[in-house]
Amino acid sequence: MQTLVVYYSRSGSTRTVATALAHGVGGTLRELVDANARTNLFLAAMAALFRRSARLVNPDYDVAGYETVVILTPAWVGNPAPAANTFLRTVNLTGKKVLIVALGESGENLATSSHLEQMARARGGQVIGVHHIHGLNSSGKAGPSATVEELEKAGQRLADVLQEPHNQED
Ligand SMILES: Cc1cc2nc3c(=O)[nH]c(=O)nc-3n(C[C@H](O)[C@H](O)[C@H](O)COP(=O)(O)O)c2cc1C
């Protein structure tokens, strides 16, 4: 099973989870690089709140060679980060299994994951799972449940989920 792991990360925690996950499944890691570094947190939050897209640096929307696409994004004010919006509004996920992963300070971000799920379905994807992971607090510092080790473990757990037999079937 070929797996593509696509992620956006502003402060590194989503990257840690995505890297461990890709390593665990022997998949391909693809970063969504936002041309805007989002250093102004207020403006970043507003862009997410208004469901804006982002301009991506060297975007690659080709998922043809993959059976499964994992999409990871931080939750920003209950929404996906703009880079994830861009990817999900452009990619063709017809016939692909899609695993959605949202990181957040609060752990569970149902509003964010619900947006992601809807976008993935609108692009033809078959959503096989939705996961929430404790990320960093909003100022970018690791909270007690989001050490690098915890984030790596979360990524490994997701790799295990993807390798469960029912997620491997056609
Ligand atoms: C602008 C902004 C808005 C955020 N809004 C939320 C939120 O609504 N809910 C939440 O649980 N975490 C929120 N967070 C925290 C991030 O989701 C969390 O720190 C995540 O781990 C960051 O991922 P990254 O390190 O890959 O950038 C926000 C962070 C930023 C920068």
PDB file of C-alpha atoms and ligand atoms in Angstrom:
ATOM      1  CA  MET A   1       0.000   0.000   0.000  1.00  0.00           C
ATOM      2  CA  GLN A   2       1.554   3.306  -1.085  1.00  0.00           C
ATOM      3  CA  THR A   3       0.858   6.134   1.337  1.00  0.00           C
ATOM      4  CA  LEU A   4       1.362   9.853   0.833  1.00  0.00           C
ATOM      5  CA  VAL A   5       1.625  11.937   3.998  1.00  0.00           C
ATOM      6  CA  VAL A   6       0.841  15.591   3.324  1.00  0.00           C
ATOM      7  CA  TYR A   7       1.220  18.158   6.077  1.00  0.00           C
ATOM      8  CA  TYR A   8       1.437  21.820   6.918  1.00  0.00           C
ATOM      9  CA  SER A   9       3.294  22.911  10.039  1.00  0.00           C
ATOM     10  CA  ARG A  10       3.997  26.401  11.315  1.00  0.00           C
ATOM     11  CA  SER A  11       5.794  25.611  14.551  1.00  0.00           C
ATOM     12  CA  GLY A  12       6.977  22.052  13.970  1.00  0.00           C
ATOM     13  CA  SER A  13       4.634  19.770  15.919  1.00  0.00           C
ATOM     14  CA  THR A  14       2.623  18.602  12.901  1.00  0.00           C
ATOM     15  CA  ARG A  15       5.898  17.955  11.081  1.00  0.00           C
ATOM     16  CA  THR A  16       7.051  15.684  13.929  1.00  0.00           C
ATOM     17  CA  VAL A  17       3.843  13.634  13.817  1.00  0.00           C
ATOM     18  CA  ALA A  18       3.841  13.482   9.998  1.00  0.00           C
ATOM     19  CA  THR A  19       7.487  12.407   9.843  1.00  0.00           C
ATOM     20  CA  ALA A  20       6.990   9.572  12.356  1.00  0.00           C
ATOM     21  CA  LEU A  21       3.853   8.462  10.526  1.00  0.00           C
ATOM     22  CA  ALA A  22       5.523   8.448   7.092  1.00  0.00           C
ATOM     23  CA  HIS A  23       8.490   6.579   8.527  1.00  0.00           C
ATOM     24  CA  GLY A  24       6.189   4.045  10.224  1.00  0.00           C
ATOM     25  CA  VAL A  25       4.316   3.185   7.012  1.00  0.00           C
ATOM     26  CA  GLY A  26       7.275   3.581   4.662  1.00  0.00           C
ATOM     27  CA  GLY A  27       5.336   6.347   2.928  1.00  0.00           C
ATOM     28  CA  THR A  28       6.211   9.551   1.118  1.00  0.00           C
ATOM     29  CA  LEU A  29       6.317  12.775   3.127  1.00  0.00           C
ATOM     30  CA  ARG A  30       5.197  15.968   1.395  1.00  0.00           C
ATOM     31  CA  GLU A  31       5.237  19.357   3.115  1.00  0.00           C
ATOM     32  CA  LEU A  32       2.848  22.142   2.155  1.00  0.00           C
ATOM     33  CA  VAL A  33       4.987  25.281   2.283  1.00  0.00           C
ATOM     34  CA  ASP A  34       2.979  28.461   2.759  1.00  0.00           C
ATOM     35  CA  ALA A  35       4.543  31.433   0.955  1.00  0.00           C
ATOM     36  CA  ASN A  36       3.365  33.474   3.937  1.00  0.00           C
ATOM     37  CA  ALA A  37       5.343  32.540   7.085  1.00  0.00           C
ATOM     38  CA  ARG A  38       2.312  33.465   9.254  1.00  0.00           C
ATOM     39  CA  THR A  39       4.422  35.256  11.829  1.00  0.00           C
ATOM     40  CA  ASN A  40       1.513  37.519  12.768  1.00  0.00           C
ATOM     41  CA  LEU A  41      -0.721  35.207  14.798  1.00  0.00           C
ATOM     42  CA  PHE A  42      -3.727  37.515  14.662  1.00  0.00           C
ATOM     43  CA  LEU A  43      -3.612  37.637  10.857  1.00  0.00           C
ATOM     44  CA  ALA A  44      -2.983  33.889  10.735  1.00  0.00           C
ATOM     45  CA  ALA A  45      -6.066  33.323  12.864  1.00  0.00           C
ATOM     46  CA  MET A  46      -8.155  35.641  10.680  1.00  0.00           C
ATOM     47  CA  ALA A  47      -7.048  33.859   7.498  1.00  0.00           C
ATOM     48  CA  ALA A  48      -8.082  30.527   9.012  1.00  0.00           C
ATOM     49  CA  LEU A  49     -11.343  31.896  10.403  1.00  0.00           C
ATOM     50  CA  PHE A  50     -12.366  33.175   6.975  1.00  0.00           C
ATOM     51  CA  ARG A  51     -11.353  29.856   5.411  1.00  0.00           C
ATOM     52  CA  ARG A  52      -8.745  31.483   3.188  1.00  0.00           C
ATOM     53  CA  SER A  53      -6.470  29.531   0.894  1.00  0.00           C
ATOM     54  CA  ALA A  54      -2.711  30.111   0.899  1.00  0.00           C
ATOM     55  CA  ARG A  55      -0.201  30.550  -1.902  1.00  0.00           C
ATOM     56  CA  LEU A  56       2.002  27.484  -1.731  1.00  0.00           C
ATOM     57  CA  VAL A  57       5.666  27.297  -2.666  1.00  0.00           C
ATOM     58  CA  ASN A  58       6.247  24.647  -5.370  1.00  0.00           C
ATOM     59  CA  PRO A  59       2.913  22.926  -4.764  1.00  0.00           C
ATOM     60  CA  ASP A  60       2.500  19.319  -5.853  1.00  0.00           C
ATOM     61  CA  TYR A  61      -1.054  18.068  -6.115  1.00  0.00           C
ATOM     62  CA  ASP A  62      -0.229  14.797  -7.868  1.00  0.00           C
ATOM     63  CA  VAL A  63      -1.494  11.871  -5.797  1.00  0.00           C
ATOM     64  CA  ALA A  64      -1.853   9.428  -8.702  1.00  0.00           C
ATOM     65  CA  GLY A  65       0.633   6.866  -7.424  1.00  0.00           C
ATOM     66  CA  TYR A  66      -0.887   6.512  -3.961  1.00  0.00           C
ATOM     67  CA  GLU A  67      -3.668   4.406  -2.536  1.00  0.00           C
ATOM     68  CA  THR A  68      -3.912   6.381   0.702  1.00  0.00           C
ATOM     69  CA  VAL A  69      -3.434  10.081   1.374  1.00  0.00           C
ATOM     70  CA  VAL A  70      -2.974  11.331   4.937  1.00  0.00           C
ATOM     71  CA  ILE A  71      -3.603  15.037   5.506  1.00  0.00           C
ATOM     72  CA  LEU A  72      -2.291  16.670   8.674  1.00  0.00           C
ATOM     73  CA  THR A  73      -2.822  20.274   9.734  1.00  0.00           C
ATOM     74  CA  PRO A  74      -2.841  22.304  12.924  1.00  0.00           C
ATOM     75  CA  ALA A  75      -6.224  23.630  14.005  1.00  0.00           C
ATOM     76  CA  TRP A  76      -6.362  27.403  13.851  1.00  0.00           C
ATOM     77  CA  VAL A  77      -9.399  28.926  15.549  1.00  0.00           C
ATOM     78  CA  GLY A  78     -11.381  25.802  14.819  1.00  0.00           C
ATOM     79  CA  ASN A  79     -10.362  25.653  11.167  1.00  0.00           C
ATOM     80  CA  PRO A  80      -7.677  24.050   9.034  1.00  0.00           C
ATOM     81  CA  ALA A  81      -4.594  26.163   8.309  1.00  0.00           C
ATOM     82  CA  PRO A  82      -4.888  27.983   4.929  1.00  0.00           C
ATOM     83  CA  ALA A  83      -2.236  25.758   3.303  1.00  0.00           C
ATOM     84  CA  ALA A  84      -4.382  22.692   3.999  1.00  0.00           C
ATOM     85  CA  ASN A  85      -7.392  24.489   2.490  1.00  0.00           C
ATOM     86  CA  THR A  86      -5.423  25.111  -0.702  1.00  0.00           C
ATOM     87  CA  PHE A  87      -4.362  21.488  -1.006  1.00  0.00           C
ATOM     88  CA  LEU A  88      -7.823  20.128  -0.314  1.00  0.00           C
ATOM     89  CA  ARG A  89      -9.491  22.555  -2.721  1.00  0.00           C
ATOM     90  CA  THR A  90      -7.177  21.544  -5.547  1.00  0.00           C
ATOM     91  CA  VAL A  91      -6.221  17.882  -5.240  1.00  0.00           C
ATOM     92  CA  ASN A  92      -8.215  15.133  -6.960  1.00  0.00           C
ATOM     93  CA  LEU A  93      -8.845  12.441  -4.340  1.00  0.00           C
ATOM     94  CA  THR A  94     -11.139  10.269  -6.450  1.00  0.00           C
ATOM     95  CA  GLY A  95     -10.627   6.641  -5.475  1.00  0.00           C
ATOM     96  CA  LYS A  96      -8.217   7.513  -2.662  1.00  0.00           C
ATOM     97  CA  LYS A  97      -8.499   6.521   0.969  1.00  0.00           C
ATOM     98  CA  VAL A  98      -8.022   9.601   3.117  1.00  0.00           C
ATOM     99  CA  LEU A  99      -6.956   9.829   6.745  1.00  0.00           C
ATOM    100  CA  ILE A 100      -7.543  13.203   8.389  1.00  0.00           C
ATOM    101  CA  VAL A 101      -5.359  14.369  11.289  1.00  0.00           C
ATOM    102  CA  ALA A 102      -5.826  17.665  13.151  1.00  0.00           C
ATOM    103  CA  LEU A 103      -3.442  18.871  15.847  1.00  0.00           C
ATOM    104  CA  GLY A 104      -4.509  21.380  18.446  1.00  0.00           C
ATOM    105  CA  GLU A 105      -3.743  22.782  21.833  1.00  0.00           C
ATOM    106  CA  SER A 106      -7.022  21.367  23.064  1.00  0.00           C
ATOM    107  CA  GLY A 107      -6.526  17.977  21.421  1.00  0.00           C
ATOM    108  CA  GLU A 108      -9.982  17.463  19.985  1.00  0.00           C
ATOM    109  CA  ASN A 109     -11.027  19.955  17.306  1.00  0.00           C
ATOM    110  CA  LEU A 110     -14.235  18.628  15.853  1.00  0.00           C
ATOM    111  CA  ALA A 111     -14.962  21.784  13.885  1.00  0.00           C
ATOM    112  CA  THR A 112     -11.560  21.591  12.195  1.00  0.00           C
ATOM    113  CA  SER A 113     -11.749  17.896  11.405  1.00  0.00           C
ATOM    114  CA  SER A 114     -15.299  18.240  10.145  1.00  0.00           C
ATOM    115  CA  HIS A 115     -14.185  20.936   7.653  1.00  0.00           C
ATOM    116  CA  LEU A 116     -11.314  18.711   6.536  1.00  0.00           C
ATOM    117  CA  GLU A 117     -13.597  15.733   6.146  1.00  0.00           C
ATOM    118  CA  GLN A 118     -16.090  17.688   4.055  1.00  0.00           C
ATOM    119  CA  MET A 119     -13.359  19.056   1.798  1.00  0.00           C
ATOM    120  CA  ALA A 120     -11.793  15.617   1.301  1.00  0.00           C
ATOM    121  CA  ARG A 121     -15.181  14.130   0.403  1.00  0.00           C
ATOM    122  CA  ALA A 122     -15.921  17.022  -1.956  1.00  0.00           C
ATOM    123  CA  ARG A 123     -12.713  16.124  -3.810  1.00  0.00           C
ATOM    124  CA  GLY A 124     -13.813  12.515  -4.161  1.00  0.00           C
ATOM    125  CA  GLY A 125     -11.881  10.989  -1.253  1.00  0.00           C
ATOM    126  CA  GLN A 126     -13.091   8.111   0.906  1.00  0.00           C
ATOM    127  CA  VAL A 127     -12.401   9.218   4.480  1.00  0.00           C
ATOM    128  CA  ILE A 128     -11.240   6.159   6.446  1.00  0.00           C
ATOM    129  CA  GLY A 129     -10.533   7.930   9.714  1.00  0.00           C
ATOM    130  CA  VAL A 130     -10.356  11.213  11.584  1.00  0.00           C
ATOM    131  CA  HIS A 131      -7.831  11.710  14.383  1.00  0.00           C
ATOM    132  CA  HIS A 132      -7.145  14.504  16.854  1.00  0.00           C
ATOM    133  CA  ILE A 133      -3.765  14.971  18.452  1.00  0.00           C
ATOM    134  CA  HIS A 134      -2.616  17.205  21.286  1.00  0.00           C
ATOM    135  CA  GLY A 135      -0.237  19.711  19.727  1.00  0.00           C
ATOM    136  CA  LEU A 136       1.489  22.733  21.186  1.00  0.00           C
ATOM    137  CA  ASN A 137      -0.171  25.564  22.998  1.00  0.00           C
ATOM    138  CA  SER A 138      -1.053  28.602  20.913  1.00  0.00           C
ATOM    139  CA  SER A 139       2.184  30.422  21.706  1.00  0.00           C
ATOM    140  CA  GLY A 140       4.099  27.544  20.146  1.00  0.00           C
ATOM    141  CA  LYS A 141       5.486  26.059  23.362  1.00  0.00           C
ATOM    142  CA  ALA A 142       5.158  22.363  24.055  1.00  0.00           C
ATOM    143  CA  GLY A 143       2.518  21.527  26.620  1.00  0.00           C
ATOM    144  CA  PRO A 144       2.838  18.553  28.940  1.00  0.00           C
ATOM    145  CA  SER A 145       1.172  16.243  26.440  1.00  0.00           C
ATOM    146  CA  ALA A 146       3.066  17.441  23.417  1.00  0.00           C
ATOM    147  CA  THR A 147       6.708  16.673  23.930  1.00  0.00           C
ATOM    148  CA  VAL A 148       8.613  15.592  20.838  1.00  0.00           C
ATOM    149  CA  GLU A 149       8.471  12.027  22.167  1.00  0.00           C
ATOM    150  CA  GLU A 150       4.683  12.190  22.546  1.00  0.00           C
ATOM    151  CA  LEU A 151       4.264  13.621  19.071  1.00  0.00           C
ATOM    152  CA  GLU A 152       6.485  10.895  17.612  1.00  0.00           C
ATOM    153  CA  LYS A 153       4.469   8.267  19.465  1.00  0.00           C
ATOM    154  CA  ALA A 154       1.253   9.769  18.100  1.00  0.00           C
ATOM    155  CA  GLY A 155       2.675   9.500  14.582  1.00  0.00           C
ATOM    156  CA  GLN A 156       3.676   5.889  15.169  1.00  0.00           C
ATOM    157  CA  ARG A 157       0.207   5.070  16.502  1.00  0.00           C
ATOM    158  CA  LEU A 158      -1.319   6.501  13.328  1.00  0.00           C
ATOM    159  CA  ALA A 159       1.052   4.357  11.266  1.00  0.00           C
ATOM    160  CA  ASP A 160      -0.229   1.326  13.193  1.00  0.00           C
ATOM    161  CA  VAL A 161      -3.823   2.346  12.483  1.00  0.00           C
ATOM    162  CA  LEU A 162      -3.085   2.586   8.767  1.00  0.00           C
ATOM    163  CA  GLN A 163      -1.608  -0.882   8.796  1.00  0.00           C
ATOM    164  CA  GLU A 164      -4.662  -2.479  10.397  1.00  0.00           C
ATOM    165  CA  PRO A 165      -6.112  -5.038   7.961  1.00  0.00           C
ATOM    166  CA  HIS A 166      -9.429  -3.226   7.421  1.00  0.00           C
ATOM    167  CA  ASN A 167      -7.554  -0.114   6.245  1.00  0.00           C
ATOM    168  CA  GLN A 168      -5.540  -2.164   3.770  1.00  0.00           C
ATOM    169  CA  GLU A 169      -8.527  -3.713   2.017  1.00  0.00           C
ATOM    170  CA  ASP A 170      -9.852  -2.339  -1.262  1.00  0.00           C
TER     171      ASP A 170
HETATM  172  C1  LIG B   1      -3.251  31.199  14.876  1.00  0.00           C
HETATM  173  C2  LIG B   1      -3.404  29.979  15.733  1.00  0.00           C
HETATM  174  C3  LIG B   1      -4.681  29.550  16.100  1.00  0.00           C
HETATM  175  C4  LIG B   1      -4.858  28.388  16.869  1.00  0.00           C
HETATM  176  N1  LIG B   1      -6.120  27.969  17.170  1.00  0.00           N
HETATM  177  C5  LIG B   1      -6.296  26.805  17.852  1.00  0.00           C
HETATM  178  C6  LIG B   1      -7.608  26.309  18.114  1.00  0.00           C
HETATM  179  O1  LIG B   1      -8.627  26.884  17.714  1.00  0.00           O
HETATM  180  N2  LIG B   1      -7.728  25.163  18.831  1.00  0.00           N
HETATM  181  C7  LIG B   1      -6.630  24.480  19.275  1.00  0.00           C
HETATM  182  O2  LIG B   1      -6.803  23.426  19.920  1.00  0.00           O
HETATM  183  N3  LIG B   1      -5.363  24.905  19.016  1.00  0.00           N
HETATM  184  C8  LIG B   1      -5.178  26.052  18.319  1.00  0.00           C
HETATM  185  N4  LIG B   1      -3.915  26.495  18.037  1.00  0.00           N
HETATM  186  C9  LIG B   1      -2.769  25.694  18.469  1.00  0.00           C
HETATM  187  C10 LIG B   1      -2.183  24.858  17.316  1.00  0.00           C
HETATM  188  O3  LIG B   1      -3.149  24.097  16.654  1.00  0.00           O
HETATM  189  C11 LIG B   1      -1.130  23.911  17.895  1.00  0.00           C
HETATM  190  O4  LIG B   1      -0.136  24.681  18.507  1.00  0.00           O
HETATM  191  C12 LIG B   1      -0.476  23.014  16.850  1.00  0.00           C
HETATM  192  O5  LIG B   1       0.227  21.991  17.539  1.00  0.00           O
HETATM  193  C13 LIG B   1       0.493  23.788  15.980  1.00  0.00           C
HETATM  194  O6  LIG B   1       0.988  22.952  14.957  1.00  0.00           O
HETATM  195  P1  LIG B   1       2.425  23.236  14.303  1.00  0.00           P
HETATM  196  O7  LIG B   1       3.449  23.198  15.424  1.00  0.00           O
HETATM  197  O8  LIG B   1       2.634  22.105  13.364  1.00  0.00           O
HETATM  198  O9  LIG B   1       2.376  24.546  13.617  1.00  0.00           O
HETATM  199  C14 LIG B   1      -3.716  27.652  17.294  1.00  0.00           C
HETATM  200  C15 LIG B   1      -2.425  28.097  16.921  1.00  0.00           C
HETATM  201  C16 LIG B   1      -2.272  29.231  16.147  1.00  0.00           C
HETATM  202  C17 LIG B   1      -0.884  29.661  15.732  1.00  0.00           C
END
